[in-house]
């Protein structure tokens, strides 16, 4: 196994040598943001869109972007070169750094902590994916800033644990009767050949995979609707999917103990996963 090289505050180091202060506000307060960028071959997927979302998250928490887009891309290339592989993902995290006094107040002189590593996520196995996942609906008790890709993920951890305790893989979150997203994914529903997903808002993360799926669907003549989905509508859905960078497009085959459609990945999913795999293959070869 080759040595894992990470990026920390301008240096490339073996992971064992990369250390951060215990006074870091990321450690003390969860005061920071992150990104996960899938990489196919040597090509990061939708890198400009990820960098735009990074900028949005940073602006929302009043943290300056330490680099311009070109510098970020150079660092990604360098880190990927030092951590060879096929399908991988770049994990990137920026916190507000360490300060000698533990105080919520933002200190102007704080230097951010910038950390990046390569995750060896492996090639997604479509046959495995096709088996689908079981889910339950759970009340979405998170805050009104879910559009920020915040490292404060304790609420998501609690919701995932509630799903695990119910014996399923993930939760579909519901706020005031309407579906928001999964614990680490966005949600799509298929009804009468129309692909439907909730609009972006402060109650869900604007997923890069979500946008890509919508774009590819429209390019391929699939009718799409971006609108609120009432929890009750899920019961009569033809298909339900959860999408994310690492999970790609996962068909939901069981919800709250009841099979979705005939408990198999549906025809729209089969069409879309092929389009998605094709898109990835073109990216690898570009
Ligand atoms: C809460 C949440 N929603 C949605 C997503 C999907 O986003 P993306 O498609 O950019 O991976 C994630 C990914 O981690 C997430 O954590």
mmCIF file of N, CA, C and O and ligand atoms in Angstrom, residues 34-36 50 53 142 146 149 153 156 181-186 204-210 243-246, ligand 1:
data_model
loop_
_atom_site.group_PDB
_atom_site.id
_atom_site.type_symbol
_atom_site.label_atom_id
_atom_site.label_comp_id
_atom_site.label_asym_id
_atom_site.label_seq_id
_atom_site.Cartn_x
_atom_site.Cartn_y
_atom_site.Cartn_z
ATOM 1 N N UNK A 34 -16.701 21.683 4.195
ATOM 2 C CA UNK A 34 -15.960 20.660 3.463
ATOM 3 C C UNK A 34 -16.563 20.443 2.082
ATOM 4 O O UNK A 34 -17.643 20.948 1.777
ATOM 5 N N UNK A 35 -15.843 19.679 1.276
ATOM 6 C CA UNK A 35 -16.305 19.260 -0.056
ATOM 7 C C UNK A 35 -15.804 17.845 -0.304
ATOM 8 O O UNK A 35 -14.756 17.454 0.222
ATOM 9 N N UNK A 36 -16.534 17.093 -1.099
ATOM 10 C CA UNK A 36 -16.059 15.786 -1.577
ATOM 11 C C UNK A 36 -16.217 15.802 -3.090
ATOM 12 O O UNK A 36 -17.323 15.972 -3.597
ATOM 13 N N UNK A 50 -18.137 22.282 -7.911
ATOM 14 C CA UNK A 50 -17.720 22.023 -6.527
ATOM 15 C C UNK A 50 -17.047 23.268 -5.931
ATOM 16 O O UNK A 50 -17.276 23.609 -4.765
ATOM 17 N N UNK A 53 -19.680 25.766 -5.041
ATOM 18 C CA UNK A 53 -20.378 25.424 -3.798
ATOM 19 C C UNK A 53 -19.474 25.685 -2.594
ATOM 20 O O UNK A 53 -19.937 26.149 -1.543
ATOM 21 N N UNK A 142 -32.970 19.070 11.622
ATOM 22 C CA UNK A 142 -31.752 19.868 11.466
ATOM 23 C C UNK A 142 -32.068 21.367 11.420
ATOM 24 O O UNK A 142 -33.211 21.772 11.395
ATOM 25 N N UNK A 146 -29.054 24.080 5.922
ATOM 26 C CA UNK A 146 -28.572 22.807 5.366
ATOM 27 C C UNK A 146 -27.931 22.984 3.990
ATOM 28 O O UNK A 146 -27.358 22.041 3.454
ATOM 29 N N UNK A 149 -22.287 23.280 3.330
ATOM 30 C CA UNK A 149 -21.681 21.956 3.501
ATOM 31 C C UNK A 149 -20.781 22.032 4.736
ATOM 32 O O UNK A 149 -19.547 22.126 4.638
ATOM 33 N N UNK A 153 -21.673 17.761 11.580
ATOM 34 C CA UNK A 153 -22.566 16.739 11.023
ATOM 35 C C UNK A 153 -23.233 15.880 12.087
ATOM 36 O O UNK A 153 -23.767 14.812 11.774
ATOM 37 N N UNK A 156 -26.774 14.836 11.319
ATOM 38 C CA UNK A 156 -26.829 13.797 10.277
ATOM 39 C C UNK A 156 -26.410 12.442 10.848
ATOM 40 O O UNK A 156 -26.980 11.411 10.495
ATOM 41 N N UNK A 181 -34.270 15.530 1.971
ATOM 42 C CA UNK A 181 -33.162 14.784 1.347
ATOM 43 C C UNK A 181 -32.853 13.565 2.195
ATOM 44 O O UNK A 181 -33.573 13.244 3.139
ATOM 45 N N UNK A 182 -31.754 12.844 1.863
ATOM 46 C CA UNK A 182 -31.273 11.755 2.715
ATOM 47 C C UNK A 182 -30.294 12.325 3.727
ATOM 48 O O UNK A 182 -30.077 13.537 3.777
ATOM 49 N N UNK A 183 -29.678 11.464 4.541
ATOM 50 C CA UNK A 183 -28.744 11.991 5.552
ATOM 51 C C UNK A 183 -27.440 12.464 4.915
ATOM 52 O O UNK A 183 -26.729 13.272 5.490
ATOM 53 N N UNK A 184 -27.129 11.958 3.711
ATOM 54 C CA UNK A 184 -25.936 12.414 2.981
ATOM 55 C C UNK A 184 -26.193 12.282 1.487
ATOM 56 O O UNK A 184 -25.320 11.860 0.725
ATOM 57 N N UNK A 185 -27.398 12.637 1.067
ATOM 58 C CA UNK A 185 -27.767 12.457 -0.340
ATOM 59 C C UNK A 185 -29.015 13.279 -0.658
ATOM 60 O O UNK A 185 -29.734 13.688 0.262
ATOM 61 N N UNK A 186 -29.272 13.505 -1.930
ATOM 62 C CA UNK A 186 -30.506 14.170 -2.366
ATOM 63 C C UNK A 186 -31.520 13.134 -2.825
ATOM 64 O O UNK A 186 -31.155 11.995 -3.101
ATOM 65 N N UNK A 204 -31.904 21.851 2.374
ATOM 66 C CA UNK A 204 -31.163 20.722 1.777
ATOM 67 C C UNK A 204 -29.887 21.219 1.104
ATOM 68 O O UNK A 204 -29.772 22.398 0.770
ATOM 69 N N UNK A 205 -28.952 20.282 0.928
ATOM 70 C CA UNK A 205 -27.691 20.632 0.278
ATOM 71 C C UNK A 205 -27.885 20.620 -1.242
ATOM 72 O O UNK A 205 -28.469 19.670 -1.773
ATOM 73 N N UNK A 206 -27.422 21.668 -1.930
ATOM 74 C CA UNK A 206 -27.520 21.632 -3.395
ATOM 75 C C UNK A 206 -26.497 20.636 -3.959
ATOM 76 O O UNK A 206 -25.340 20.973 -4.208
ATOM 77 N N UNK A 207 -26.914 19.403 -4.113
ATOM 78 C CA UNK A 207 -25.998 18.328 -4.512
ATOM 79 C C UNK A 207 -25.506 18.506 -5.943
ATOM 80 O O UNK A 207 -26.280 18.851 -6.834
ATOM 81 N N UNK A 208 -24.230 18.228 -6.131
ATOM 82 C CA UNK A 208 -23.654 18.311 -7.476
ATOM 83 C C UNK A 208 -24.216 17.164 -8.324
ATOM 84 O O UNK A 208 -24.512 17.332 -9.504
ATOM 85 N N UNK A 209 -24.396 15.984 -7.696
ATOM 86 C CA UNK A 209 -24.966 14.836 -8.416
ATOM 87 C C UNK A 209 -26.415 15.137 -8.800
ATOM 88 O O UNK A 209 -26.855 14.808 -9.903
ATOM 89 N N UNK A 210 -27.163 15.762 -7.895
ATOM 90 C CA UNK A 210 -28.567 16.148 -8.170
ATOM 91 C C UNK A 210 -28.634 16.993 -9.445
ATOM 92 O O UNK A 210 -29.423 16.719 -10.349
ATOM 93 N N UNK A 243 -29.270 10.309 -4.336
ATOM 94 C CA UNK A 243 -28.076 10.587 -5.150
ATOM 95 C C UNK A 243 -26.995 11.294 -4.332
ATOM 96 O O UNK A 243 -27.298 12.149 -3.495
ATOM 97 N N UNK A 244 -25.743 10.933 -4.592
ATOM 98 C CA UNK A 244 -24.607 11.661 -4.001
ATOM 99 C C UNK A 244 -23.356 11.303 -4.777
ATOM 100 O O UNK A 244 -23.347 10.334 -5.544
ATOM 101 N N UNK A 245 -22.298 12.074 -4.529
ATOM 102 C CA UNK A 245 -21.029 11.861 -5.223
ATOM 103 C C UNK A 245 -20.515 10.444 -5.033
ATOM 104 O O UNK A 245 -20.027 9.829 -5.973
ATOM 105 N N UNK A 246 -20.595 9.924 -3.825
ATOM 106 C CA UNK A 246 -20.014 8.604 -3.581
ATOM 107 C C UNK A 246 -21.004 7.481 -3.845
ATOM 108 O O UNK A 246 -20.635 6.406 -4.285
HETATM 109 C C1 LIG B 1 -26.815 16.250 3.380
HETATM 110 C C2 LIG B 1 -26.357 15.950 1.982
HETATM 111 N N1 LIG B 1 -27.212 16.123 0.962
HETATM 112 C C3 LIG B 1 -26.864 15.849 -0.310
HETATM 113 C C4 LIG B 1 -25.592 15.369 -0.617
HETATM 114 C C5 LIG B 1 -25.232 15.054 -2.049
HETATM 115 O O1 LIG B 1 -24.318 16.017 -2.559
HETATM 116 P P1 LIG B 1 -23.314 15.630 -3.738
HETATM 117 O O2 LIG B 1 -24.158 15.129 -4.862
HETATM 118 O O3 LIG B 1 -22.653 16.922 -4.075
HETATM 119 O O4 LIG B 1 -22.386 14.600 -3.213
HETATM 120 C C6 LIG B 1 -24.657 15.187 0.416
HETATM 121 C C7 LIG B 1 -23.318 14.690 0.135
HETATM 122 O O5 LIG B 1 -22.514 14.452 0.983
HETATM 123 C C8 LIG B 1 -25.048 15.487 1.738
HETATM 124 O O6 LIG B 1 -24.200 15.323 2.761
#
